[in-house]
Each structure stands twice: as C-alpha cells, then as structure tokens.
Amino acid sequence: MCGRMAVTLPPDAMAQLFAAAPDNDLPTAENYNVCPTNTVHVVTSDDGARRLQGMRWGFIPTWYKKPNDGPLLINARSETIAEKPAFRAAARARRGLIVATGFYEWTKDADGGRDPWYITRSDGAPIAFASVWQDWTDAQGAAIRTCAIVTTAANAAMQAIHHRQPVIVEQRDWPLWLGEAGKGAARLMEAGPEDQLRWHRVDRAVNSNRASGPELIAPV
C-alpha cells in the first residue's frame, strides 16, 4: 500500500539522475504531502528516450466516463496486475518510475488512533516506485495522463507497519522496468531486502491531506 508520499528533489535533479528529458510543466515546489489525484513525477521511456513528465496519481481505466466513475486506483497489486482489465495492457507496454523522497504508512494505537510513519531508502537515495500509466480522454476530447504505483506483499521488516509495500526499483533495474532491456520485468515486482528501507514516527498532522511543510517528516 502507498497512499501518500513526499517529494523534495527538484525536477532538474530528477532528470539528471534518470538521464531523462524533463517536461516544461512539472511541479517544481517541494511537496511533503503528495496525495492521490495530485500530479507526480514519472520517468518513462520510448525506444530508449527517457522523459520525465507529470501524471495524475490515480489510474483511470479507459471505460470510465468520468474520473470518479469507479474506485480511485492509486495502487496496482503485483499479484494480479497482468490479469486485471484496468492494468494488464499498461503492465505490458506502459511502465514508468514514480520519483519520490519518501512515503507514509500508518499503524493504529491501542485506542484506534492512526500513527503515521515516514519511510525512506536506508541509503538516502531517491525512491523509484514501479508504476503503470494510462492516457484517459474525457467526453470533450481532453487527455489526462494517469498512473498507479505497483505494490506487493511486504517483507518481514515492513510487516511491522503494513502487510503491503510499494515495489521499489533499484537503479540497475531501471532499464528492465522501463522496457529498455528486453522482457522479464515481472521478476522485479517483489519486495526488496529487509534493509532497503528505514522509517520513523512523525506527527499526526500529516493525517490531514491539507497539511504541508517540512515539519511533516520530522521525527517525533
């Protein structure tokens, strides 16, 4: 599961890291509380030419008449992505990497309160979430590019917080996930090693999708 994230890396730095050409309309401000339906930064590849572009986080299947015609699809389960009508074509041909600094997950205390945790890579590097994307066109012909994060069963360490986790693609595997290195990307759809991620408790202020600012990721 991944339902909220933080992005602090400037687009120019993302573009350099992924050797991708950046679009001109990318979000440039730091965002410590990226929510579903917000625009996220996604790396794609077309015949080896990488592009960093903005997409709506919330995959819209082609048969939706309106963006809210059905469930908000922010995650795609790795176990069923190749079979689900919403995702199967994208899993074969439209894979991308969503770039983030960290993401949030929640546990419940004894009283049922939701305690947020901020999760980052242990090595401090930016996160590259495995994703799939889809163009959706409304009744007026306006196109929206949308995406979802691929998730999988959590590894033993992460299970202390949640039973699911996003698939994180290592730099050596970016070409394979993006379709630049032939077939076999399905093998990447699993949890990373137990020491891949680290986390700390943060303030419950982030429970509100209106909250903002760097204090949201400060340890408490």
Short mmCIF file of C-alpha atoms in Angstrom, two decimals:
data_model
loop_
_atom_site.label_atom_id
_atom_site.label_comp_id
_atom_site.label_asym_id
_atom_site.label_seq_id
_atom_site.Cartn_x
_atom_site.Cartn_y
_atom_site.Cartn_z
CA MET A 1 0.00 0.00 0.00
CA CYS A 2 1.12 3.53 -0.68
CA GLY A 3 -1.33 6.38 -0.23
CA ARG A 4 0.81 9.43 0.48
CA MET A 5 4.36 10.49 -0.35
CA ALA A 6 6.87 13.35 -0.13
CA VAL A 7 8.89 14.86 -2.98
CA THR A 8 11.81 17.19 -2.22
CA LEU A 9 14.14 16.56 -5.16
CA PRO A 10 14.00 19.32 -7.84
CA PRO A 11 12.87 18.17 -11.30
CA ASP A 12 16.23 19.11 -12.83
CA ALA A 13 17.97 16.79 -10.38
CA MET A 14 15.48 14.02 -11.15
CA ALA A 15 16.06 14.46 -14.87
CA GLN A 16 19.81 14.26 -14.40
CA LEU A 17 19.60 11.19 -12.15
CA PHE A 18 17.41 9.26 -14.60
CA ALA A 19 19.00 10.70 -17.78
CA ALA A 20 15.54 11.89 -18.83
CA ALA A 21 14.35 14.95 -20.72
CA PRO A 22 12.06 16.98 -18.40
CA ASP A 23 8.71 18.36 -19.47
CA ASN A 24 8.17 22.08 -19.01
CA ASP A 25 5.06 21.85 -16.80
CA LEU A 26 6.39 19.72 -13.95
CA PRO A 27 5.61 20.63 -10.32
CA THR A 28 8.70 22.44 -9.06
CA ALA A 29 7.88 23.13 -5.40
CA GLU A 30 8.75 20.71 -2.64
CA ASN A 31 5.68 18.78 -1.52
CA TYR A 32 5.78 16.93 1.79
CA ASN A 33 2.22 15.66 1.49
CA VAL A 34 1.56 14.40 -2.04
CA CYS A 35 -1.96 12.97 -2.10
CA PRO A 36 -3.92 10.87 -4.62
CA THR A 37 -5.06 12.89 -7.69
CA ASN A 38 -2.04 15.21 -7.25
CA THR A 39 0.49 15.41 -10.08
CA VAL A 40 3.55 13.22 -9.56
CA HIS A 41 6.87 12.98 -11.42
CA VAL A 42 7.13 9.90 -13.66
CA VAL A 43 10.03 8.65 -15.76
CA THR A 44 9.00 6.85 -18.97
CA SER A 45 10.96 5.52 -21.93
CA ASP A 46 10.06 5.43 -25.61
CA ASP A 47 12.60 3.41 -27.62
CA GLY A 48 15.26 4.30 -25.08
CA ALA A 49 14.48 8.02 -24.99
CA ARG A 50 13.59 8.79 -21.39
CA ARG A 51 11.17 11.52 -20.43
CA LEU A 52 10.30 13.00 -17.02
CA GLN A 53 6.68 14.03 -17.05
CA GLY A 54 3.82 14.90 -14.74
CA MET A 55 0.91 12.48 -14.30
CA ARG A 56 -2.23 12.34 -12.20
CA TRP A 57 -1.73 9.88 -9.36
CA GLY A 58 -4.86 7.80 -9.76
CA PHE A 59 -5.11 5.49 -12.75
CA ILE A 60 -8.27 5.99 -14.84
CA PRO A 61 -9.37 2.97 -16.92
CA THR A 62 -10.42 3.70 -20.48
CA TRP A 63 -14.05 2.75 -19.83
CA TYR A 64 -14.60 5.36 -17.11
CA LYS A 65 -16.90 8.11 -18.40
CA LYS A 66 -15.67 10.43 -15.63
CA PRO A 67 -12.56 10.26 -13.43
CA ASN A 68 -14.73 9.31 -10.45
CA ASP A 69 -16.83 6.69 -12.27
CA GLY A 70 -15.30 3.96 -10.13
CA PRO A 71 -12.73 3.32 -7.40
CA LEU A 72 -9.70 5.59 -7.20
CA LEU A 73 -6.91 3.31 -8.43
CA ILE A 74 -3.73 4.63 -6.84
CA ASN A 75 -2.14 1.19 -6.41
CA ALA A 76 -1.93 -1.91 -8.62
CA ARG A 77 -1.31 -5.28 -6.95
CA SER A 78 1.65 -7.11 -8.46
CA GLU A 79 -0.08 -10.47 -7.99
CA THR A 80 -2.98 -9.57 -10.30
CA ILE A 81 -1.68 -6.70 -12.46
CA ALA A 82 -1.26 -8.92 -15.52
CA GLU A 83 -4.87 -10.13 -15.29
CA LYS A 84 -6.91 -7.11 -14.19
CA PRO A 85 -8.60 -5.44 -17.18
CA ALA A 86 -7.69 -1.99 -15.83
CA PHE A 87 -3.95 -2.69 -15.70
CA ARG A 88 -2.96 -5.61 -17.91
CA ALA A 89 -2.24 -3.62 -21.09
CA ALA A 90 -0.30 -0.99 -19.15
CA ALA A 91 1.72 -3.68 -17.36
CA ARG A 92 2.91 -4.94 -20.74
CA ALA A 93 3.58 -1.67 -22.53
CA ARG A 94 3.29 1.38 -20.27
CA ARG A 95 5.56 1.08 -17.26
CA GLY A 96 7.15 4.03 -15.52
CA LEU A 97 9.07 5.07 -12.41
CA ILE A 98 7.43 7.49 -9.97
CA VAL A 99 10.13 9.53 -8.23
CA ALA A 100 9.77 10.37 -4.53
CA THR A 101 11.87 11.16 -1.48
CA GLY A 102 9.79 9.07 0.92
CA PHE A 103 6.28 7.84 1.66
CA TYR A 104 3.94 7.45 4.60
CA GLU A 105 2.26 4.48 6.20
CA TRP A 106 0.07 4.19 9.28
CA THR A 107 -0.37 1.93 12.29
CA LYS A 108 -3.09 2.07 14.93
CA ASP A 109 -2.53 2.63 18.63
CA ALA A 110 -4.46 0.92 21.44
CA ASP A 111 -7.29 3.44 21.12
CA GLY A 112 -7.59 3.10 17.35
CA GLY A 113 -5.74 6.33 16.59
CA ARG A 114 -3.71 6.43 13.37
CA ASP A 115 0.03 6.90 13.92
CA PRO A 116 1.93 7.95 10.77
CA TRP A 117 5.40 6.72 9.82
CA TYR A 118 7.70 8.31 7.26
CA ILE A 119 9.62 5.77 5.18
CA THR A 120 12.74 6.39 3.08
CA ARG A 121 15.50 4.38 1.49
CA SER A 122 18.16 3.37 4.00
CA ASP A 123 20.90 4.70 1.72
CA GLY A 124 19.24 8.12 1.43
CA ALA A 125 18.78 7.86 -2.34
CA PRO A 126 15.55 8.94 -4.04
CA ILE A 127 12.88 6.27 -4.38
CA ALA A 128 11.82 4.95 -7.79
CA PHE A 129 8.40 3.34 -7.42
CA ALA A 130 7.39 0.84 -10.09
CA SER A 131 4.32 2.21 -11.80
CA VAL A 132 1.98 1.77 -14.74
CA TRP A 133 0.35 4.60 -16.65
CA GLN A 134 -2.61 5.23 -18.92
CA ASP A 135 -3.96 8.06 -21.06
CA TRP A 136 -7.64 8.78 -20.40
CA THR A 137 -9.77 11.04 -22.59
CA ASP A 138 -12.90 12.81 -21.40
CA ALA A 139 -16.07 13.45 -23.41
CA GLN A 140 -14.67 16.74 -24.74
CA GLY A 141 -11.51 15.04 -26.03
CA ALA A 142 -9.19 16.36 -23.35
CA ALA A 143 -6.50 13.82 -22.43
CA ILE A 144 -5.24 13.14 -18.91
CA ARG A 145 -2.17 11.01 -18.29
CA THR A 146 -2.67 8.92 -15.13
CA CYS A 147 -0.65 6.41 -13.14
CA ALA A 148 -0.67 3.92 -10.27
CA ILE A 149 2.06 2.51 -8.01
CA VAL A 150 2.70 -1.23 -8.13
CA THR A 151 2.53 -2.85 -4.70
CA THR A 152 3.44 -6.27 -3.36
CA ALA A 153 3.46 -8.28 -0.12
CA ALA A 154 5.63 -6.58 2.50
CA ASN A 155 8.94 -8.09 3.53
CA ALA A 156 9.38 -9.26 7.10
CA ALA A 157 10.69 -5.92 8.36
CA MET A 158 7.98 -3.82 6.72
CA GLN A 159 5.23 -6.10 8.04
CA ALA A 160 5.68 -4.39 11.41
CA ILE A 161 3.93 -1.40 9.83
CA HIS A 162 1.82 -2.78 6.97
CA HIS A 163 1.22 -6.04 5.10
CA ARG A 164 1.74 -4.35 1.72
CA GLN A 165 4.50 -2.14 0.35
CA PRO A 166 5.31 -0.38 -2.93
CA VAL A 167 7.65 -2.08 -5.38
CA ILE A 168 10.90 -0.08 -5.42
CA VAL A 169 13.09 -0.49 -8.48
CA GLU A 170 16.85 -0.39 -7.99
CA GLN A 171 18.93 1.73 -10.38
CA ARG A 172 20.47 -1.32 -12.05
CA ASP A 173 16.96 -2.49 -12.94
CA TRP A 174 15.54 0.79 -14.29
CA PRO A 175 16.21 -0.24 -17.93
CA LEU A 176 14.40 -3.55 -17.46
CA TRP A 177 11.34 -1.99 -15.83
CA LEU A 178 11.16 0.75 -18.46
CA GLY A 179 11.30 -1.78 -21.27
CA GLU A 180 14.76 -0.82 -22.49
CA ALA A 181 16.40 -4.14 -21.62
CA GLY A 182 14.04 -6.67 -23.12
CA LYS A 183 11.50 -8.82 -21.33
CA GLY A 184 11.47 -10.07 -17.75
CA ALA A 185 10.21 -7.03 -15.81
CA ALA A 186 7.74 -9.23 -13.92
CA ARG A 187 10.56 -10.57 -11.76
CA LEU A 188 11.07 -7.10 -10.32
CA MET A 189 7.59 -7.00 -8.77
CA GLU A 190 8.57 -8.14 -5.30
CA ALA A 191 9.65 -6.59 -2.03
CA GLY A 192 13.26 -5.52 -1.68
CA PRO A 193 15.65 -6.71 1.04
CA GLU A 194 14.71 -6.03 4.65
CA ASP A 195 17.40 -3.37 4.99
CA GLN A 196 16.27 -1.43 1.89
CA LEU A 197 14.03 0.93 3.87
CA ARG A 198 14.08 2.78 7.19
CA TRP A 199 11.30 4.67 8.97
CA HIS A 200 10.44 6.88 11.90
CA ARG A 201 7.29 8.15 13.56
CA VAL A 202 6.04 11.57 12.52
CA ASP A 203 3.37 13.90 13.85
CA ARG A 204 -0.30 13.13 13.24
CA ALA A 205 -0.59 16.45 11.44
CA VAL A 206 0.11 14.55 8.21
CA ASN A 207 -3.15 12.64 8.70
CA SER A 208 -4.81 15.67 7.11
CA ASN A 209 -4.41 15.95 3.35
CA ARG A 210 -4.34 19.74 3.81
CA ALA A 211 -1.17 19.68 5.94
CA SER A 212 2.08 20.91 4.39
CA GLY A 213 5.66 21.79 5.21
CA PRO A 214 8.92 20.02 6.11
CA GLU A 215 7.82 19.53 9.71
CA LEU A 216 5.61 16.70 8.46
CA ILE A 217 8.64 14.41 8.05
CA ALA A 218 10.38 15.43 11.31
CA PRO A 219 10.77 12.56 13.82
CA VAL A 220 8.61 12.62 16.97
#
